Amino acid sequence: LLVAAALGPAASAWAVPPPPSRADVLVDLQADGHELTLRDTVRAYQPVPVAFHAQAGDRLLLRLIDSQSVLVLGLEGPSGRIWMTGARPGPDGLELFLFETGLHRLQVLMSADAARAGRAANFELGLRRRAEAAPPGADMPDALPAVSGRLR
């Protein structure tokens, strides 16, 4: 601690910067219930962002298979509200109802322990969207819970 204090600003020069952010992968996720499959690799501190358009009330089914069992999912709505973070789909996937209309951002990211270890993991992500009637209160996201869905 005394050595780091004596070095002052030079100590921060040894910090490893995070890798550059990846651009969103924009997918055309049709509301007909057919599955779209993406395959990619997540590296430490470099999530894979997937963007798609959807309507309030749509049902989203997510299926994630990863080679190292260290990946989780996050979902951000068009308003910037975080609807889900750190979720691991069960063997039958994760089903969610969307509460906002517009461009949603799904992230496939590494768990914190695996990221600190510098690991990488290949994955297969299955996405399915089905049009449904908007649930009551869908136009008022502040009145809704942060996550609405169920592990299957």
mmCIF file of C-alpha atoms in Angstrom:
data_model
loop_
_atom_site.group_PDB
_atom_site.id
_atom_site.type_symbol
_atom_site.label_atom_id
_atom_site.label_comp_id
_atom_site.label_asym_id
_atom_site.label_seq_id
_atom_site.Cartn_x
_atom_site.Cartn_y
_atom_site.Cartn_z
ATOM 1 C CA LEU A 1 0.000 0.000 0.000
ATOM 2 C CA LEU A 2 2.843 2.366 0.862
ATOM 3 C CA VAL A 3 4.565 1.585 -2.458
ATOM 4 C CA ALA A 4 1.359 2.289 -4.451
ATOM 5 C CA ALA A 5 0.875 5.584 -2.639
ATOM 6 C CA ALA A 6 4.468 6.581 -3.350
ATOM 7 C CA LEU A 7 4.038 5.804 -7.045
ATOM 8 C CA GLY A 8 0.945 8.009 -7.275
ATOM 9 C CA PRO A 9 -0.424 8.319 -10.833
ATOM 10 C CA ALA A 10 2.166 5.888 -12.214
ATOM 11 C CA ALA A 11 0.421 2.986 -10.419
ATOM 12 C CA SER A 12 -2.740 3.461 -12.502
ATOM 13 C CA ALA A 13 -0.663 3.169 -15.692
ATOM 14 C CA TRP A 14 -0.350 -0.564 -14.973
ATOM 15 C CA ALA A 15 -4.104 -1.085 -15.022
ATOM 16 C CA VAL A 16 -5.321 -3.133 -17.962
ATOM 17 C CA PRO A 17 -7.991 -1.243 -19.914
ATOM 18 C CA PRO A 18 -11.203 -3.084 -20.749
ATOM 19 C CA PRO A 19 -11.556 -4.408 -24.290
ATOM 20 C CA PRO A 20 -13.466 -2.239 -26.762
ATOM 21 C CA SER A 21 -17.253 -2.567 -26.743
ATOM 22 C CA ARG A 22 -18.816 -4.666 -29.458
ATOM 23 C CA ALA A 23 -21.384 -3.170 -31.803
ATOM 24 C CA ASP A 24 -24.980 -4.362 -31.431
ATOM 25 C CA VAL A 25 -25.978 -7.306 -33.578
ATOM 26 C CA LEU A 26 -29.355 -6.150 -34.954
ATOM 27 C CA VAL A 27 -31.606 -9.136 -35.623
ATOM 28 C CA ASP A 28 -34.971 -9.246 -37.364
ATOM 29 C CA LEU A 29 -36.912 -11.213 -34.776
ATOM 30 C CA GLN A 30 -40.274 -11.989 -36.355
ATOM 31 C CA ALA A 31 -43.335 -12.301 -34.102
ATOM 32 C CA ASP A 32 -44.331 -15.649 -35.605
ATOM 33 C CA GLY A 33 -42.750 -17.819 -32.917
ATOM 34 C CA HIS A 34 -39.959 -19.240 -35.100
ATOM 35 C CA GLU A 35 -36.597 -19.489 -33.386
ATOM 36 C CA LEU A 36 -33.628 -17.435 -34.530
ATOM 37 C CA THR A 37 -30.285 -18.949 -33.500
ATOM 38 C CA LEU A 38 -27.057 -16.988 -32.968
ATOM 39 C CA ARG A 39 -23.632 -18.481 -32.286
ATOM 40 C CA ASP A 40 -20.742 -16.399 -30.985
ATOM 41 C CA THR A 41 -18.065 -16.143 -28.281
ATOM 42 C CA VAL A 42 -18.109 -14.011 -25.146
ATOM 43 C CA ARG A 43 -14.765 -12.874 -23.791
ATOM 44 C CA ALA A 44 -14.058 -11.417 -20.358
ATOM 45 C CA TYR A 45 -15.592 -7.943 -19.999
ATOM 46 C CA GLN A 46 -16.819 -7.983 -23.602
ATOM 47 C CA PRO A 47 -20.520 -8.919 -23.717
ATOM 48 C CA VAL A 48 -22.266 -9.736 -26.982
ATOM 49 C CA PRO A 49 -25.121 -7.224 -27.473
ATOM 50 C CA VAL A 50 -28.130 -8.314 -29.535
ATOM 51 C CA ALA A 51 -30.777 -5.743 -30.506
ATOM 52 C CA PHE A 52 -34.298 -6.429 -31.766
ATOM 53 C CA HIS A 53 -37.587 -4.577 -32.231
ATOM 54 C CA ALA A 54 -40.630 -5.777 -30.291
ATOM 55 C CA GLN A 55 -44.031 -4.608 -29.092
ATOM 56 C CA ALA A 56 -45.349 -4.299 -25.550
ATOM 57 C CA GLY A 57 -47.038 -7.582 -24.680
ATOM 58 C CA ASP A 58 -44.870 -9.742 -26.933
ATOM 59 C CA ARG A 59 -43.717 -13.015 -25.424
ATOM 60 C CA LEU A 60 -39.977 -13.666 -25.662
ATOM 61 C CA LEU A 61 -38.432 -17.111 -25.191
ATOM 62 C CA LEU A 62 -34.672 -17.252 -24.672
ATOM 63 C CA ARG A 63 -32.582 -20.405 -24.821
ATOM 64 C CA LEU A 64 -28.865 -20.257 -23.964
ATOM 65 C CA ILE A 65 -26.301 -23.023 -24.296
ATOM 66 C CA ASP A 66 -22.741 -22.075 -23.372
ATOM 67 C CA SER A 67 -19.598 -24.170 -23.501
ATOM 68 C CA GLN A 68 -18.343 -23.180 -20.042
ATOM 69 C CA SER A 69 -21.640 -22.671 -18.102
ATOM 70 C CA VAL A 70 -20.480 -19.172 -17.124
ATOM 71 C CA LEU A 71 -22.787 -16.939 -19.191
ATOM 72 C CA VAL A 72 -25.795 -14.903 -18.105
ATOM 73 C CA LEU A 73 -28.312 -12.662 -19.870
ATOM 74 C CA GLY A 74 -29.374 -9.052 -19.424
ATOM 75 C CA LEU A 75 -32.257 -7.172 -21.066
ATOM 76 C CA GLU A 76 -32.659 -3.414 -21.502
ATOM 77 C CA GLY A 77 -35.893 -1.901 -22.790
ATOM 78 C CA PRO A 78 -36.238 0.972 -25.270
ATOM 79 C CA SER A 79 -36.563 3.457 -22.386
ATOM 80 C CA GLY A 80 -33.182 2.382 -20.976
ATOM 81 C CA ARG A 81 -34.806 0.520 -18.086
ATOM 82 C CA ILE A 82 -33.002 -2.678 -17.116
ATOM 83 C CA TRP A 83 -35.642 -5.410 -17.097
ATOM 84 C CA MET A 84 -33.326 -8.311 -16.389
ATOM 85 C CA THR A 85 -29.720 -8.804 -15.356
ATOM 86 C CA GLY A 86 -27.685 -11.879 -14.469
ATOM 87 C CA ALA A 87 -30.374 -14.353 -15.566
ATOM 88 C CA ARG A 88 -29.538 -17.942 -16.454
ATOM 89 C CA PRO A 89 -32.210 -19.709 -18.472
ATOM 90 C CA GLY A 90 -33.250 -23.148 -17.268
ATOM 91 C CA PRO A 91 -33.054 -26.264 -19.443
ATOM 92 C CA ASP A 92 -36.264 -25.293 -21.270
ATOM 93 C CA GLY A 93 -35.304 -21.628 -21.619
ATOM 94 C CA LEU A 94 -36.553 -18.405 -20.070
ATOM 95 C CA GLU A 95 -39.897 -16.904 -21.046
ATOM 96 C CA LEU A 96 -40.560 -13.171 -20.631
ATOM 97 C CA PHE A 97 -43.354 -10.772 -21.467
ATOM 98 C CA LEU A 98 -42.114 -7.436 -22.797
ATOM 99 C CA PHE A 99 -43.583 -4.245 -21.366
ATOM 100 C CA GLU A 100 -42.253 -1.694 -23.845
ATOM 101 C CA THR A 101 -42.478 -1.095 -27.589
ATOM 102 C CA GLY A 102 -39.302 -0.322 -29.526
ATOM 103 C CA LEU A 103 -35.682 -1.440 -29.759
ATOM 104 C CA HIS A 104 -34.670 -3.850 -26.979
ATOM 105 C CA ARG A 105 -31.060 -4.782 -26.153
ATOM 106 C CA LEU A 106 -30.228 -8.260 -24.929
ATOM 107 C CA GLN A 107 -26.701 -8.914 -23.677
ATOM 108 C CA VAL A 108 -24.935 -12.236 -23.367
ATOM 109 C CA LEU A 109 -22.256 -11.669 -20.768
ATOM 110 C CA MET A 110 -19.841 -13.568 -18.591
ATOM 111 C CA SER A 111 -20.362 -14.038 -14.863
ATOM 112 C CA ALA A 112 -18.062 -11.871 -12.736
ATOM 113 C CA ASP A 113 -15.894 -14.757 -11.447
ATOM 114 C CA ALA A 114 -15.289 -16.104 -14.954
ATOM 115 C CA ALA A 115 -14.521 -12.614 -16.284
ATOM 116 C CA ARG A 116 -11.954 -11.989 -13.536
ATOM 117 C CA ALA A 117 -10.305 -15.286 -14.522
ATOM 118 C CA GLY A 118 -10.055 -14.041 -18.137
ATOM 119 C CA ARG A 119 -12.138 -16.861 -19.556
ATOM 120 C CA ALA A 120 -13.970 -17.047 -22.877
ATOM 121 C CA ALA A 121 -17.048 -19.104 -23.737
ATOM 122 C CA ASN A 122 -18.728 -20.108 -26.972
ATOM 123 C CA PHE A 123 -22.510 -19.995 -26.919
ATOM 124 C CA GLU A 124 -25.665 -20.674 -28.858
ATOM 125 C CA LEU A 125 -28.569 -18.299 -28.214
ATOM 126 C CA GLY A 126 -32.070 -19.147 -29.362
ATOM 127 C CA LEU A 127 -34.582 -16.270 -29.535
ATOM 128 C CA ARG A 128 -38.292 -16.599 -30.182
ATOM 129 C CA ARG A 129 -40.864 -13.787 -30.197
ATOM 130 C CA ARG A 130 -44.594 -14.278 -30.274
ATOM 131 C CA ALA A 131 -47.079 -11.414 -30.611
ATOM 132 C CA GLU A 132 -49.475 -11.208 -27.667
ATOM 133 C CA ALA A 133 -51.941 -8.606 -26.441
ATOM 134 C CA ALA A 134 -50.260 -5.993 -24.248
ATOM 135 C CA PRO A 135 -50.752 -6.742 -20.538
ATOM 136 C CA PRO A 136 -52.624 -4.229 -18.379
ATOM 137 C CA GLY A 137 -50.327 -1.398 -17.313
ATOM 138 C CA ALA A 138 -47.843 -1.957 -20.157
ATOM 139 C CA ASP A 139 -47.852 1.759 -20.874
ATOM 140 C CA MET A 140 -46.722 2.472 -17.290
ATOM 141 C CA PRO A 141 -43.410 0.600 -16.791
ATOM 142 C CA ASP A 142 -42.711 2.296 -13.427
ATOM 143 C CA ALA A 143 -45.697 0.465 -11.955
ATOM 144 C CA LEU A 144 -44.380 -2.952 -12.991
ATOM 145 C CA PRO A 145 -41.840 -5.266 -11.380
ATOM 146 C CA ALA A 146 -38.301 -5.124 -12.713
ATOM 147 C CA VAL A 147 -38.487 -8.673 -14.076
ATOM 148 C CA SER A 148 -41.531 -10.483 -15.359
ATOM 149 C CA GLY A 149 -41.026 -13.991 -16.536
ATOM 150 C CA ARG A 150 -40.546 -17.528 -15.448
ATOM 151 C CA LEU A 151 -37.859 -20.136 -15.725
ATOM 152 C CA ARG A 152 -39.031 -23.084 -17.727
#
